[in-house]
XYZ file of C-alpha atoms in Angstrom:
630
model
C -35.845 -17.351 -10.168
C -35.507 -13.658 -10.726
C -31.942 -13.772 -8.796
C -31.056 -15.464 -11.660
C -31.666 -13.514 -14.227
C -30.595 -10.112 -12.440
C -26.976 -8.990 -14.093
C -23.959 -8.180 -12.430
C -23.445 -5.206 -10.341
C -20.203 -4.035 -12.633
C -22.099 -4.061 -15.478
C -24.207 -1.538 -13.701
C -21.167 0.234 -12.117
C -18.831 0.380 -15.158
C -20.928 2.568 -17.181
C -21.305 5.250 -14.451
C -17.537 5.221 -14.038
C -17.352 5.819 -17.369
C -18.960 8.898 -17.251
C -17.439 9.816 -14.531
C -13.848 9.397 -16.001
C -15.341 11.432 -18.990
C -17.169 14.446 -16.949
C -12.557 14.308 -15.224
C -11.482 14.403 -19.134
C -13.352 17.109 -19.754
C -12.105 19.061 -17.260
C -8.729 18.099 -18.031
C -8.970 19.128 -21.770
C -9.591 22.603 -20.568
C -6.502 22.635 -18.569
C -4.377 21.232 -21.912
C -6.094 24.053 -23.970
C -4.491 26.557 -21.123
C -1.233 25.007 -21.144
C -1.325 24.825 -25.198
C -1.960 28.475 -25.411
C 1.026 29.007 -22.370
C 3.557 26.884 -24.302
C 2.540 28.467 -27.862
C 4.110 30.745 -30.162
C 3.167 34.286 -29.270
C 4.209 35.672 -33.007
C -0.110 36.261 -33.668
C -2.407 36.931 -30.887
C -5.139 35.190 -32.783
C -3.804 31.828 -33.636
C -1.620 31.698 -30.163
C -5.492 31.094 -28.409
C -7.924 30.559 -31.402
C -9.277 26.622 -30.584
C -8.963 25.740 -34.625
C -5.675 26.502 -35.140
C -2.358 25.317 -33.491
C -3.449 26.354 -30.030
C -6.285 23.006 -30.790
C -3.629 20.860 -32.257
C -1.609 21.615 -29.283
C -4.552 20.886 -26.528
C -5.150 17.612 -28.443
C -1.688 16.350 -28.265
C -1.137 17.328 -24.546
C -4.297 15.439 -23.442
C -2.506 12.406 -24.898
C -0.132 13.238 -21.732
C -2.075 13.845 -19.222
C -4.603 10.460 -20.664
C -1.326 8.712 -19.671
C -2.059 9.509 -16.147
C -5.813 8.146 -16.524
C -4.703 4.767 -17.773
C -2.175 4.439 -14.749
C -5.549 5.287 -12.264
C -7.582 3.160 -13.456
C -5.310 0.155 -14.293
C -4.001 0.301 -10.408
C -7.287 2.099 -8.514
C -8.503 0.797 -5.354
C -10.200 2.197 -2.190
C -8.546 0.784 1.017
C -5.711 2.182 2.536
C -2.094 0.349 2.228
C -2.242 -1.456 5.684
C 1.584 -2.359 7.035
C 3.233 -2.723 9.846
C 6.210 -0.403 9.066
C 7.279 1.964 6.257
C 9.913 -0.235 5.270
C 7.871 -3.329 4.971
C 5.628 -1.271 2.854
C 8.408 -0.504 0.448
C 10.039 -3.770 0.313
C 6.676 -5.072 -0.551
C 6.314 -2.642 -3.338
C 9.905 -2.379 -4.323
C 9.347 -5.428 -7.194
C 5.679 -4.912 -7.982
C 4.354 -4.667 -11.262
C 2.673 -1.316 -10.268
C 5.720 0.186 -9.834
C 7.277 -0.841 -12.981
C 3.935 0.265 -14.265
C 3.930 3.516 -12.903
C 7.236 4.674 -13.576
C 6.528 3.849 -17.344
C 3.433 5.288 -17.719
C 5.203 8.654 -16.454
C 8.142 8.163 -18.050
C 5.807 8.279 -21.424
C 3.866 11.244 -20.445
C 6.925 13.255 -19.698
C 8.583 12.360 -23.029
C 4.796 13.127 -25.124
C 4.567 16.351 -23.340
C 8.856 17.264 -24.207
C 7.925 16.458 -27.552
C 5.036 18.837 -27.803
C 6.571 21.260 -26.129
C 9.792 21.653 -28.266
C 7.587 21.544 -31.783
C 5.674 24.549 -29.956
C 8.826 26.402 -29.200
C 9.742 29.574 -31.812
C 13.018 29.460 -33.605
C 14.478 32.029 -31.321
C 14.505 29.525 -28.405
C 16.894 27.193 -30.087
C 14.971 23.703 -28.880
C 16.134 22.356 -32.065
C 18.279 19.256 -32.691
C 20.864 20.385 -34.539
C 22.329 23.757 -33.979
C 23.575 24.975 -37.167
C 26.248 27.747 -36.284
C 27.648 30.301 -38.122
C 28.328 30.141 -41.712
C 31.788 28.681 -41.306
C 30.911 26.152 -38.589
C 29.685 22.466 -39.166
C 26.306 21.704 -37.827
C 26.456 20.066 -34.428
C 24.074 18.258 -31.601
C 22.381 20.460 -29.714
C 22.541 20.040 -26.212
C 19.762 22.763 -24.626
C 16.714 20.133 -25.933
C 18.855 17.380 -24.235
C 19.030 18.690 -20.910
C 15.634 20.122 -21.110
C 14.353 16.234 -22.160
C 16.226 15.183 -18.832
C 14.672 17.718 -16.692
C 11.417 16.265 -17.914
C 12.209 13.220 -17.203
C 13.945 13.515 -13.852
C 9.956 15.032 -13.245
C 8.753 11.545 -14.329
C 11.200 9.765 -11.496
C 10.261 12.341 -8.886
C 6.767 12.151 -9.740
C 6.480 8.489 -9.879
C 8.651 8.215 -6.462
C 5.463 10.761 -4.846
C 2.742 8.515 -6.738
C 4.212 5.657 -4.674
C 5.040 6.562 -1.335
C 1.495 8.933 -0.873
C -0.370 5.986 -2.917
C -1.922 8.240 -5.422
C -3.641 4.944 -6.852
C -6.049 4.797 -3.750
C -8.928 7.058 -4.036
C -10.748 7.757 -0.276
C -14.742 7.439 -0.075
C -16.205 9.463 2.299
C -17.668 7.917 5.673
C -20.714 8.425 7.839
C -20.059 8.839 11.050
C -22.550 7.086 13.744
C -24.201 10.653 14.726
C -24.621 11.463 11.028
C -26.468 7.814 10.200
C -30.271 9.473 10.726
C -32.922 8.253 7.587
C -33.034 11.942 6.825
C -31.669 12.615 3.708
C -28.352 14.758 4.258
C -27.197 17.532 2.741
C -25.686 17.103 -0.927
C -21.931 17.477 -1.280
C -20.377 19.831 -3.389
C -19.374 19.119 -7.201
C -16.480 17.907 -7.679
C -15.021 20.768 -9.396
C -15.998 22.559 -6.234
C -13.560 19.521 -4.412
C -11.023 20.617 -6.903
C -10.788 23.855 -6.142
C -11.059 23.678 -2.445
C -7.465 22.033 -2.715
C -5.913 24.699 -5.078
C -4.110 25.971 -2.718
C -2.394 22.794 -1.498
C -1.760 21.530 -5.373
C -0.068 25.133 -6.053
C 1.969 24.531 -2.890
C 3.021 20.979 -4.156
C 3.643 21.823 -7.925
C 5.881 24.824 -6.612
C 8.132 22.853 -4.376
C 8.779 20.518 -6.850
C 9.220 22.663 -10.332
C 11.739 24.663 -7.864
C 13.784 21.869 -6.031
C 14.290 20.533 -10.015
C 14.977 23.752 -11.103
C 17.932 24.096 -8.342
C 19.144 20.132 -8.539
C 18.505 19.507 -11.731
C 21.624 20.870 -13.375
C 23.735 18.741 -10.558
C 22.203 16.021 -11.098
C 22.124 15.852 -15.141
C 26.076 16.663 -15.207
C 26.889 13.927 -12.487
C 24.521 10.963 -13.394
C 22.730 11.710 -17.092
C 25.118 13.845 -19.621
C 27.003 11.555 -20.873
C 24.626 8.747 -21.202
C 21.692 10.798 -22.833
C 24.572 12.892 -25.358
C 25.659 9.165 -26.571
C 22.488 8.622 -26.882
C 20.794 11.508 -28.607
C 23.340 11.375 -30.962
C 23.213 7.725 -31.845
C 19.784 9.063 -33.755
C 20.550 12.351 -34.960
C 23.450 10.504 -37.087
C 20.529 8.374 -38.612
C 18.751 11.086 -39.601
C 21.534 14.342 -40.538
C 25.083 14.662 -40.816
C 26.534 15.398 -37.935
C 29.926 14.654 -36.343
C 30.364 12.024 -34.130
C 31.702 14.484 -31.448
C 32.247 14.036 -27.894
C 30.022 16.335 -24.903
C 31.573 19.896 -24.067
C 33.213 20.307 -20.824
C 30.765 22.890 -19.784
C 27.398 22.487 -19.869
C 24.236 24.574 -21.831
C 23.193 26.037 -18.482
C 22.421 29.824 -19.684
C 19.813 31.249 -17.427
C 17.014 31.420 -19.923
C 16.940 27.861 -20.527
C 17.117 27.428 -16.661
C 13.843 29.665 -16.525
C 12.605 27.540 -19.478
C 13.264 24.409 -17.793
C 11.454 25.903 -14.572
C 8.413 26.520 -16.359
C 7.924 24.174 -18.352
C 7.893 21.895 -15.564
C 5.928 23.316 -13.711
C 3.166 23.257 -16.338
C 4.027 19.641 -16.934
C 3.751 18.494 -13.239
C 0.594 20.884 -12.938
C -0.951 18.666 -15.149
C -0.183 15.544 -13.722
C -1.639 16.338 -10.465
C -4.842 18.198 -11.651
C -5.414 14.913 -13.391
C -4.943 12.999 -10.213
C -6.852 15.492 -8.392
C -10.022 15.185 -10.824
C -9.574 11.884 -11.125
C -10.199 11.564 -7.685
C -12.515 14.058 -7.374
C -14.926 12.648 -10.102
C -14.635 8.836 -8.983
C -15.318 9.302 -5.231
C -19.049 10.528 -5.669
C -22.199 8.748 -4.090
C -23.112 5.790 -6.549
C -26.117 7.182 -7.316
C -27.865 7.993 -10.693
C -30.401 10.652 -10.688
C -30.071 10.459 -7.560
C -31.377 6.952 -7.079
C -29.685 3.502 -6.372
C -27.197 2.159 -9.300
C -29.617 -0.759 -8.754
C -32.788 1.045 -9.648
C -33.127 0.441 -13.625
C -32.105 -2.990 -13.037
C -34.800 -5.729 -13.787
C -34.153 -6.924 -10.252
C -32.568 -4.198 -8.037
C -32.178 -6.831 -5.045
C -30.157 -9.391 -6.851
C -27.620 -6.830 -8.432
C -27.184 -5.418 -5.427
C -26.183 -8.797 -4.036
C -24.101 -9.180 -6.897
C -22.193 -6.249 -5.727
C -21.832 -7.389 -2.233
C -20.699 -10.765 -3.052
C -18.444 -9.469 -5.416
C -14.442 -10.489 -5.025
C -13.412 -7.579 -6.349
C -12.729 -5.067 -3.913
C -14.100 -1.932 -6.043
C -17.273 -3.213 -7.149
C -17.691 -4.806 -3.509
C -17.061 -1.186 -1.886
C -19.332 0.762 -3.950
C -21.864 -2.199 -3.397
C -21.735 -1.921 -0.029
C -21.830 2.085 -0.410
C -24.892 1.712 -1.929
C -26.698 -0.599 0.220
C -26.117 1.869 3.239
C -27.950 4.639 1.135
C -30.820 1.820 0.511
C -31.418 1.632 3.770
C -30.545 5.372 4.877
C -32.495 7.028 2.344
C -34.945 4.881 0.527
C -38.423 3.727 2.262
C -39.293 1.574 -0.785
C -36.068 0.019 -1.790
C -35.911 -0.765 2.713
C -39.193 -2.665 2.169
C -38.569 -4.384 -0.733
C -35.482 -6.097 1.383
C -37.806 -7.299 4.392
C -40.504 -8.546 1.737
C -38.046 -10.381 -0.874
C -38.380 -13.860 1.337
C -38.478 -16.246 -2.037
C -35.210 -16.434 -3.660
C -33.549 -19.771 -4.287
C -30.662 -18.955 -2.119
C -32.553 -17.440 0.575
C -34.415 -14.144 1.837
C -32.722 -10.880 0.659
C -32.864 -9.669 4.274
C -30.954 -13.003 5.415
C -28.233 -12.586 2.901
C -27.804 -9.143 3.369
C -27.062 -9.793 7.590
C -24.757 -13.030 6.589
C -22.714 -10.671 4.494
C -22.605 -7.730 6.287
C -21.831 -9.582 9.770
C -18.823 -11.411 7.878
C -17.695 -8.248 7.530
C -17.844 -7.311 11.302
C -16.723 -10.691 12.208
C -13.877 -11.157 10.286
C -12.330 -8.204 12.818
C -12.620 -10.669 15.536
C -11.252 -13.699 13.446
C -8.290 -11.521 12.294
C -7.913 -10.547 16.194
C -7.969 -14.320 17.278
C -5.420 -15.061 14.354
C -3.043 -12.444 15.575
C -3.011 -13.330 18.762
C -3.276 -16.798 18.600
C -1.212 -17.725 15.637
C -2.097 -21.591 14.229
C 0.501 -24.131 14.408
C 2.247 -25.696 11.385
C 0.627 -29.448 11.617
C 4.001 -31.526 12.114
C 4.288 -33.447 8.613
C 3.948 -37.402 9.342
C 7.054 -39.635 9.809
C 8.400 -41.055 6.913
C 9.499 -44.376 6.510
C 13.383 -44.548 6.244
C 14.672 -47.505 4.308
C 18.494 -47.778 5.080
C 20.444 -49.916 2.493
C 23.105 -52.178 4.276
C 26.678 -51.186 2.600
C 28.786 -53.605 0.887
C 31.189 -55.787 3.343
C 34.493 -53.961 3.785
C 35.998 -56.600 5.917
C 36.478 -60.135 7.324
C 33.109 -61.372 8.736
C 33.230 -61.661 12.472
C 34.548 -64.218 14.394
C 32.153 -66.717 16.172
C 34.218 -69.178 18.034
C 34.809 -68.315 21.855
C 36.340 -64.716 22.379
C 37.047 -65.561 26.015
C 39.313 -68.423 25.124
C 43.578 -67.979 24.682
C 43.874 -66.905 21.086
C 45.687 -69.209 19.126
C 49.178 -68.297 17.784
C 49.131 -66.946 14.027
C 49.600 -69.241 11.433
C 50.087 -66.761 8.810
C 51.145 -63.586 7.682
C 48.164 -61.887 7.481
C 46.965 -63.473 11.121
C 50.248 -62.073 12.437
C 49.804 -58.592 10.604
C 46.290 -58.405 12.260
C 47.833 -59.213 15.728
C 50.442 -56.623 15.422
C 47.919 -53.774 14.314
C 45.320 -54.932 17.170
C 48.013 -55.019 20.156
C 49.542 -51.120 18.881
C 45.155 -50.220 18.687
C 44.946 -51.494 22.136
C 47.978 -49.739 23.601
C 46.454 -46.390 22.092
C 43.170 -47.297 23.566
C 44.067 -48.220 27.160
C 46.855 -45.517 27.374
C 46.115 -42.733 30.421
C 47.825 -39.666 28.307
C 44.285 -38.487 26.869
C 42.962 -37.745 30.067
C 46.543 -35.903 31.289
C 45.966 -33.799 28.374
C 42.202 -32.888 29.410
C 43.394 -31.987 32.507
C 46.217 -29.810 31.114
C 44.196 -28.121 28.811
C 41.791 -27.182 31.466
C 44.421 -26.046 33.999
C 45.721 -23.674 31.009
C 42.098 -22.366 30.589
C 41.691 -21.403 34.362
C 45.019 -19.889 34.618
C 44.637 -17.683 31.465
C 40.997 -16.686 32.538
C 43.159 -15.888 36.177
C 45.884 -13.718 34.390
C 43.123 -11.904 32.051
C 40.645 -11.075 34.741
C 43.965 -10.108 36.971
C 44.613 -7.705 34.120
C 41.106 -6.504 33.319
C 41.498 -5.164 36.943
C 44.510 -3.499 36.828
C 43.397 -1.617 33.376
C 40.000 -1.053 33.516
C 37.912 0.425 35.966
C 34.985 -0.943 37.374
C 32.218 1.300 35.209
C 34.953 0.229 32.208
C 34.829 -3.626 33.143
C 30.778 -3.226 32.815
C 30.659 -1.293 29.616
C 32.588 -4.525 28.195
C 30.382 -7.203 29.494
C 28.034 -9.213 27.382
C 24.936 -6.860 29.185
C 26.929 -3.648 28.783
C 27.814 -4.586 25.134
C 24.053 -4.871 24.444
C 22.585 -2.298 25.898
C 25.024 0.326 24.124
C 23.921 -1.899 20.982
C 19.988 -0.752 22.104
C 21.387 2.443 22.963
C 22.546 3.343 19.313
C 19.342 1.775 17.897
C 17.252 4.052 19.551
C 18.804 6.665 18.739
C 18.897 5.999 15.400
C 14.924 5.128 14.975
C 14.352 8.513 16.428
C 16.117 10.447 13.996
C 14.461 10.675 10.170
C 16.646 7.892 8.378
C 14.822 5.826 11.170
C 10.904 6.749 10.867
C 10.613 4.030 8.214
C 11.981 1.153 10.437
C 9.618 2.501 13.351
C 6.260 0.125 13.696
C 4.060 2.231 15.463
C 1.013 1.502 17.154
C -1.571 2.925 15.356
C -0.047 0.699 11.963
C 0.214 -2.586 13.571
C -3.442 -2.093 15.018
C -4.596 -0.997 11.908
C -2.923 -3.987 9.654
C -4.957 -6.597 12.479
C -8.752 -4.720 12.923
C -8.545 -3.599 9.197
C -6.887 -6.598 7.446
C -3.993 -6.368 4.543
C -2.555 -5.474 2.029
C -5.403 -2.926 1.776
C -8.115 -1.710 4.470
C -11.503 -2.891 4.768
C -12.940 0.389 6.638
C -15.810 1.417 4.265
C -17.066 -2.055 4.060
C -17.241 -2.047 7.472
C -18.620 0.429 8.843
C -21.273 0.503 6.116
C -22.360 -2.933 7.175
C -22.498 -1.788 10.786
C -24.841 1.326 9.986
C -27.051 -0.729 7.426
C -27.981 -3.184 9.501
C -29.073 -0.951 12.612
C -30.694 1.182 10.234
C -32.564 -1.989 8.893
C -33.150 -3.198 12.446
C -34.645 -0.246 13.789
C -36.721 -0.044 10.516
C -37.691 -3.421 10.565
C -40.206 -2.356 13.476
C -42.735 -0.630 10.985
C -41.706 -1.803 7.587
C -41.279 -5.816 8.021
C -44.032 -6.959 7.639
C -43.181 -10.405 7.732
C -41.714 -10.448 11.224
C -38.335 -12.267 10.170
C -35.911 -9.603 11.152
C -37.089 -9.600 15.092
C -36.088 -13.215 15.347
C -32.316 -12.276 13.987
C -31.884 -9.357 16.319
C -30.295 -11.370 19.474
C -27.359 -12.435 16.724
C -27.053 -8.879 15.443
C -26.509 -7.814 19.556
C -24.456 -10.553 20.371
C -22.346 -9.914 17.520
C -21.964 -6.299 18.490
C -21.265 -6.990 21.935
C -18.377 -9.442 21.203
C -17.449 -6.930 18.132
C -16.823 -4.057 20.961
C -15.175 -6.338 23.247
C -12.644 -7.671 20.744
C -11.655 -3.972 19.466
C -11.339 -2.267 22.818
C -9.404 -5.296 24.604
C -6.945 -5.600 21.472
C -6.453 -2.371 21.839
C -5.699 -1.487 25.361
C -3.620 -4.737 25.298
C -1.418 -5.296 22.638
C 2.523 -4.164 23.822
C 4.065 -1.612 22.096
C 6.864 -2.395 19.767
C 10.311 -1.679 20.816
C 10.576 0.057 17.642
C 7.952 2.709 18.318
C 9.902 4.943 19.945
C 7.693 8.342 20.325
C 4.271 6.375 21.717
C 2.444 7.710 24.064
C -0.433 6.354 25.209
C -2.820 8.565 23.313
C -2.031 6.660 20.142
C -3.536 4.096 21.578
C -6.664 6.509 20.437
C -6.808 5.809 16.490
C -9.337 7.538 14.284
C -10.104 4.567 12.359
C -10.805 2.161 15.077
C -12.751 5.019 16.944
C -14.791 5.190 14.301
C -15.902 1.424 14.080
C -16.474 1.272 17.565
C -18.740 4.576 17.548
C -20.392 2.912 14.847
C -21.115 -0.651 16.868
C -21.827 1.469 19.896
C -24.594 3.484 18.339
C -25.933 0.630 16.511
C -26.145 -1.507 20.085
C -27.924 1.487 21.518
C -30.599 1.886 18.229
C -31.119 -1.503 18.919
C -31.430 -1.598 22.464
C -34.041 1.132 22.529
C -36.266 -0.715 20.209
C -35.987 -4.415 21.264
C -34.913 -4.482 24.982
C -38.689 -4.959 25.923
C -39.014 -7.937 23.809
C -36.057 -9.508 25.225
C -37.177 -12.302 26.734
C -39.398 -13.147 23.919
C -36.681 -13.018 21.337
C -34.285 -15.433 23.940
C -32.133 -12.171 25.339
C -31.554 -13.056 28.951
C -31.271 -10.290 31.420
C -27.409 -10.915 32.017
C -26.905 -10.265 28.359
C -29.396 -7.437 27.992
C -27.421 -5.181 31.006
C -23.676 -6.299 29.288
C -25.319 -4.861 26.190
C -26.614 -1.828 27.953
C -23.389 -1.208 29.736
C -20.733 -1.741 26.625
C -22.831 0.639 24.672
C -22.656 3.351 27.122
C -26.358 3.538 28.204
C -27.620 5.207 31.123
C -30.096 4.200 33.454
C -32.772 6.393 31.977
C -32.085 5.627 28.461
């Protein structure tokens, strides 16, 4: 009953996040106690850098800014890539979200902390103020230099936000181990993440230019044509509750002297620097091994086997990832923990070792299942016939007659009989009369004859190329003409479903991708199975190895047949048939190839005895790639 009793793998993972988020803030406190002295007043060397002083106050206030960006990460973090078919159906799919809503506020705030901070740091001399005062003569007025610069900041927030979303800063990319690189030797450790961090420097300085300049040159276009008026009504609407100022209307020219168009250029770019060293560290500090002194998450646990199944039967995809993360460095890089799977045989819900296979072939599996969907799309079920009831209507009329019809009428005997006679014999002139058919056959002598004269016409005008270019088929194919034309130029990338996407949305499933999971299933259990030849004891692994090859084999098959079969879209108008080569997929297959092989090599000779027939023993050897000798 120890399963029982072990807790849940987040309650193992959550604290080590923590700390990882913390070691990020750290880092990013030393960035706010740059920008604080940057921003400053420069009036006394020593209090413009002195950590007690202002230059503190400062860093402590911008952290609340760039902590904005933190709570944005972690609310919205996950670890797959966004899996679509198209750009487009990306963005309508994340057009109404919550996360965007999310996002945009969440920058939106930080940009208006940081404007705040920034204009109570200003000196007097760079007139941030609200109210310019004038000369002595003049009535105190709003000042408009703080109001554009507010804009500016916030026009960051938009662009920033826009960025966030379309390059899907909320995912945060694990690293993978390639097939080659799957050896129980214990690799080489990775760098620290500050290390990370500074390897991309040169890209983030790249990035933070670009955009600090294109708002520097757009940004006065764009404030007079869209925001002026709207943020002057508005800016004004609370200086009025708090001084005396005139309730005047916006200048015709606006506060666009060149040094606060060098202010506004650097203070963004100190305000969008911190945004993306946050994200950088932030990604930097989350995407390490989940490992704690260098050992399993799982290790302090009272029972390290059942929290680590915890993890892997997790629903959430974050604690499922890392779960899975781990399990492949169990079996990679730890002798004892590798054991302790193949001897945990008594758990209530089965051996260890059989619920780690069931889980991690579900994940291999479900690549052929979403294949098979794909392809083979299931049918609505037809709802059952209901059971009409149809109400008879109320009698409009006479009942029917039920003496002989064939018989001589009798004369009318009154005047509703004669009435009735009068209005049946006009019905039955109507009805027997030939003109409805002369009028068919006029109408449909006019038809031919104008179809004559307009194709008599067409001749004389047009020429024959002319005559084609108008038909039904010529009208369509200038219609595919245009639209191919048009998904080849930019405006049309986003409306282009490419190979490598729609391949990707199948083998890797939606809305987010399921690589890591994968392929660390595939490498733990041929790392287990080839292990399982000196360390289980017990013998229960041999008897499961025919499933894991079978599995594999079909695995392979699925992939590489999807692949080399599914059509291109008529959309996808730059394929060639390279992309039919995608990194991802390669990957996976490399993966299931060298875990067929492993396998192979160790079990072949006991084929027989494990129920491997010959037939399926050579398709094993020959979809893994093996030679003769091997």
């Amino acid at each position: 009953m120890a399963a029982l009793r072990a807790p849940l793998y987040k309650e193992l993972l959550t604290p080590v996040l923590h700390r990882r988020f913390t070691g990020a803030a750290a880092f990013i406190l030393i960035v706010c106690y740059v920008e604080a002295i940057l921003i400053g007043d420069k009036t006394s060397f020593l209090w413009s850098w002195f950590p007690l002083g202002p230059a503190g106050i400062r860093t402590l206030l911008l952290f609340i800014s760039a902590l904005s960006v933190f709570v944005l990460r972690v609310a919205q973090l996950h670890l797959g890539t966004r899996t679509s078919a198209s750009p487009a159906q990306t963005f309508t799919s994340y057009l109404v979200r919550l996360d965007t809503v999310q996002t945009l506020a969440w920058y939106s705030l930080s940009a208006w902390w940081f404007s705040e901070v920034y204009m109570w740091s200003a000196s007097a001399s760079a007139n941030l103020g609200w109210i310019a005062e004038g000369r002595a003569w003049e009535r105190r007025k709003l000042n408009e230099r703080p109001i554009y610069l507010r804009s500016v900041f916030f026009m960051l927030a938009v662009l920033q936000s826009a960025i966030h979303l379309y390059f899907d800063y909320d995912k945060v990319t694990l690293p993978l181990t390639k097939a080659k690189d799957k050896s129980t030797e214990v690799p080489q450790k990775k760098d620290h993440p500050i290390m990370q961090v500074r390897a991309s420097l040169p890209l983030l300085v790249r990035d933070i230019g670009i955009r600090s300049i294109c708002m520097c040159i757009f940004g006065p276009l764009i404030y007079a044509l869209f925001i002026r008026n709207t943020a002057w009504s508005c800016s004004l609407y609370f200086a009025e509750l708090l001084w005396d100022v005139p309730a005047s209307q916006v200048s015709y020219i606006p506060p666009y002297h060149i040094s606060l168009i060098i202010r506004s250029l650097t203070s963004g770019t100190l305000l969008v620097a911190l945004w993306e060293l946050s994200n950088a560290l932030f990604v930097a500090f989350v995407a390490q091994e989940p490992l704690k002194k260098e050992l399993p998450l799982t290790t302090g646990s009272k029972d390290p086997n059942g929290s680590l199944l915890n993890g892997i039967k997790s629903k959430r995809d974050v604690t499922r990832t890392f779960a899975f993360w781990e399990l492949f460095y169990i079996s990679q890089r730890f002798e004892d923990r590798r054991k302790a799977i193949f001897s945990d045989i008594d758990r209530p819900t089965g051996s260890v070792w059989n619920q780690v296979m069931t889980l991690c072939l579900g994940n291999i599996l479900s690549i052929s299942n979403r294949i098979r969907d794909y392809q083979n799309p299931p049918t609505a079920s037809a709802p059952p016939p209901q059971k009409i009831t149809i109400e008879t209507l109320p009698p409009i009329s006479a009942p029917l007659r039920k003496e002989n019809i064939f018989t001589k009428p009798l004369p009318p005997s009154n005047r509703r009989e004669m009435i009735e006679a009068s209005v049946g014999s006009i019905a039955k002139s109507y009805g027997q009369s030939p003109q409805p058919v002369q009028s068919l056959k006029f109408l449909e002598k006019q038809r031919a004859e104008t179809e004559k004269y307009l194709g008599t016409t067409r001749q004389k005008l047009l020429t024959q190329g002319q005559q084609e270019a108008y038909s039904k088929s010529g009208l369509l194919a200038q219609y595919n003409d245009y639209l191919m034309r048009f998904l080849r130029t930019p405006a049309g990338y986003p409306f282009r479903q490419t190979f490598k996407r729609r391949v990707c949305t199948v083998v890797l499933g939606t809305p987010y991708s399921d690589l890591n999971p994968i392929v660390n299933s595939i490498n733990t259990l041929s790392i287990l199975a080839v292990a399982s030849l000196k360390e289980d004891s017990y013998g229960r692994v041999a008897k499961d190895i025919p499933l894991l090859i079978r599995a594999y084999v079909s695995t392979i098959s699925s992939i590489e047949g999807f692949v080399s079969g599914l059509p291109v879209h008529q959309t996808d108008v730059e394929f060639i048939e390279s992309d039919r080569n995608i990194e991802e997929i390669d990957l996976i297959i490399d993966s299931l190839k060298s875990g067929l092989k492993d396998m192979l090599k160790g079990f072949a000779k006991y084929g027989v005895e494990l129920g491997l027939g010959e037939g399926e023993i050579s398709t094993a050897r020959k979809i893994a790639g093996m030679g003769d000798g091997e």
